[in-house]
Short mmCIF file of C-alpha atoms in Angstrom, two decimals:
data_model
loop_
_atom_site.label_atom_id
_atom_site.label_comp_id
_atom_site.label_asym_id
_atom_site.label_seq_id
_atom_site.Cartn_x
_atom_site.Cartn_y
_atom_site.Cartn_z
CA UNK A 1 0.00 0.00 0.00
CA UNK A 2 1.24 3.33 -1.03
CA UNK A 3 1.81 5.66 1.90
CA UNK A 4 -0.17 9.26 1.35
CA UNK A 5 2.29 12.22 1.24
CA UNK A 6 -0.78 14.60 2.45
CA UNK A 7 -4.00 13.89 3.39
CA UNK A 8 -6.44 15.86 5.50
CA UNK A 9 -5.93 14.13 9.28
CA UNK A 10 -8.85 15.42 10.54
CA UNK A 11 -10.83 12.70 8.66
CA UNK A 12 -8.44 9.86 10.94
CA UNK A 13 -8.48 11.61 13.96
CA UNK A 14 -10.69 9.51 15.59
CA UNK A 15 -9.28 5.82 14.71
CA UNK A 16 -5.74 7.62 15.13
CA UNK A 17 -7.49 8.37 18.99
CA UNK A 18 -8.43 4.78 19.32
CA UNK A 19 -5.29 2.84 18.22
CA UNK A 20 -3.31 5.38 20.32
CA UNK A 21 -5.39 3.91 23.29
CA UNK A 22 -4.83 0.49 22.25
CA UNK A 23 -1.40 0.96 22.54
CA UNK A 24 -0.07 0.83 18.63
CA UNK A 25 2.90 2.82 17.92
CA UNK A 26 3.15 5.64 15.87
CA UNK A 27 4.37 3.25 13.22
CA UNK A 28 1.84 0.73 13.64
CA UNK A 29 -0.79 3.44 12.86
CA UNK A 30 0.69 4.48 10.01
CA UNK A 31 1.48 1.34 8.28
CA UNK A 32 -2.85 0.87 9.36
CA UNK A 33 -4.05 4.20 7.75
CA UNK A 34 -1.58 4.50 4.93
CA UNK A 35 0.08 7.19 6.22
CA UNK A 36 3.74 8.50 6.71
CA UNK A 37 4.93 8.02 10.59
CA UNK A 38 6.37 11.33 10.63
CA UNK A 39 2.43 12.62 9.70
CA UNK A 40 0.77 10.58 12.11
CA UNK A 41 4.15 11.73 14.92
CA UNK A 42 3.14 15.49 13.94
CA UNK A 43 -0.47 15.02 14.59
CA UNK A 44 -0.05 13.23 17.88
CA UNK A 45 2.26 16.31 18.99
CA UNK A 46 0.49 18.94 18.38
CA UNK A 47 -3.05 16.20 20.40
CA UNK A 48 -0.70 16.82 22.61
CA UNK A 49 -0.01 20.19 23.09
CA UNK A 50 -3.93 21.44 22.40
CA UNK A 51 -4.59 19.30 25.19
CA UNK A 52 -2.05 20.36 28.01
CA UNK A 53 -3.30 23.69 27.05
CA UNK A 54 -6.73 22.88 27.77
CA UNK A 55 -5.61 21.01 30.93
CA UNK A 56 -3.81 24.46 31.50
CA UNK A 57 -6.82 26.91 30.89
CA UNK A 58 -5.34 28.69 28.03
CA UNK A 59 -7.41 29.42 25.34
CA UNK A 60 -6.85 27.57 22.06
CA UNK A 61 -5.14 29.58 19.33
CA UNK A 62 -7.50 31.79 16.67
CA UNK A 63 -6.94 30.17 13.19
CA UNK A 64 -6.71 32.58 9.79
CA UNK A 65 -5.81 36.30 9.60
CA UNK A 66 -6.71 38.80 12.47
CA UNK A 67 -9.39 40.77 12.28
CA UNK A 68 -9.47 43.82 11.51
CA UNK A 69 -11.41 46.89 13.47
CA UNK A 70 -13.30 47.33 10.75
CA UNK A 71 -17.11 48.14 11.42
CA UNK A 72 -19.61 45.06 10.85
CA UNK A 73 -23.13 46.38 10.45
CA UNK A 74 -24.53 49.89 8.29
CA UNK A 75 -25.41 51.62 12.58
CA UNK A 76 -21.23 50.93 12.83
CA UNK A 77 -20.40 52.36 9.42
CA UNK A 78 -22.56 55.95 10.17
CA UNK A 79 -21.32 56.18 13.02
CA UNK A 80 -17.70 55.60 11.75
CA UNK A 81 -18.77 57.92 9.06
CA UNK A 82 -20.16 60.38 11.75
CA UNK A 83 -16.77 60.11 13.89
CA UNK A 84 -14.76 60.89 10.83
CA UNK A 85 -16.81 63.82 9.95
CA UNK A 86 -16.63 65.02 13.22
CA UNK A 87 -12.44 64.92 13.61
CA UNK A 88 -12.17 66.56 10.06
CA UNK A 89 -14.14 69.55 11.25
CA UNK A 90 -12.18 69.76 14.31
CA UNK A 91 -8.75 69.30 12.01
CA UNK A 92 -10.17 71.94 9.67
CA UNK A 93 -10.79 74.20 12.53
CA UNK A 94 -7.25 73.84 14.19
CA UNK A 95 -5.82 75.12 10.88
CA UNK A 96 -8.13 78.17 10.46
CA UNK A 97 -7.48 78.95 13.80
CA UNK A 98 -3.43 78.90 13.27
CA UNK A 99 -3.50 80.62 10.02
CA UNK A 100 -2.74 77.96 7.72
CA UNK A 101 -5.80 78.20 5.56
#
């Protein structure tokens, strides 16, 4: 059987989980799932980790790219809008009042 160079190990968690328990080696669930040891010695890792953390209390890790402060509804944009309105007239004021235009 051809060992998988990637696969998506989310879909083996669970029998990964179970052979772990029955005491196979990382080997001897690879050689089972098709899969390279090194994938299946990554995966258990990182099991791990994620769950000393959680035995820890910290908070898992946010996946993707941070949000941004960007508003999320049309009330958050006018008043974004409003706010921005608000500090030009105050910026165009400050330079009246010094001269500058």
């Amino acid at each position: 059987m051809a060992k998988r160079k990637w696969t998506d190990i989310k879909k083996p968690e669970p029998e990964i989980l179970r052979l772990r328990e029955e005491g196979k080696t990382r080997q001897e669930i690879a050689d089972l799932l098709g899969l390279e040891k090194i994938q299946v010695k990554n995966w258990v890792n990182r099991y791990n980790r994620e769950q000393s953390r959680l035995a820890a209390g910290v908070p898992s890790k946010r996946r993707g790219r941070p949000a941004t402060g960007k508003p999320k509804n049309e009330k958050e944009y006018q008043r974004e809008i409003e706010r921005l309105k608000m500090e030009n007239q105050l910026l165009r004021d400050f330079l009246r009042l010094t001269g500058r235009k």
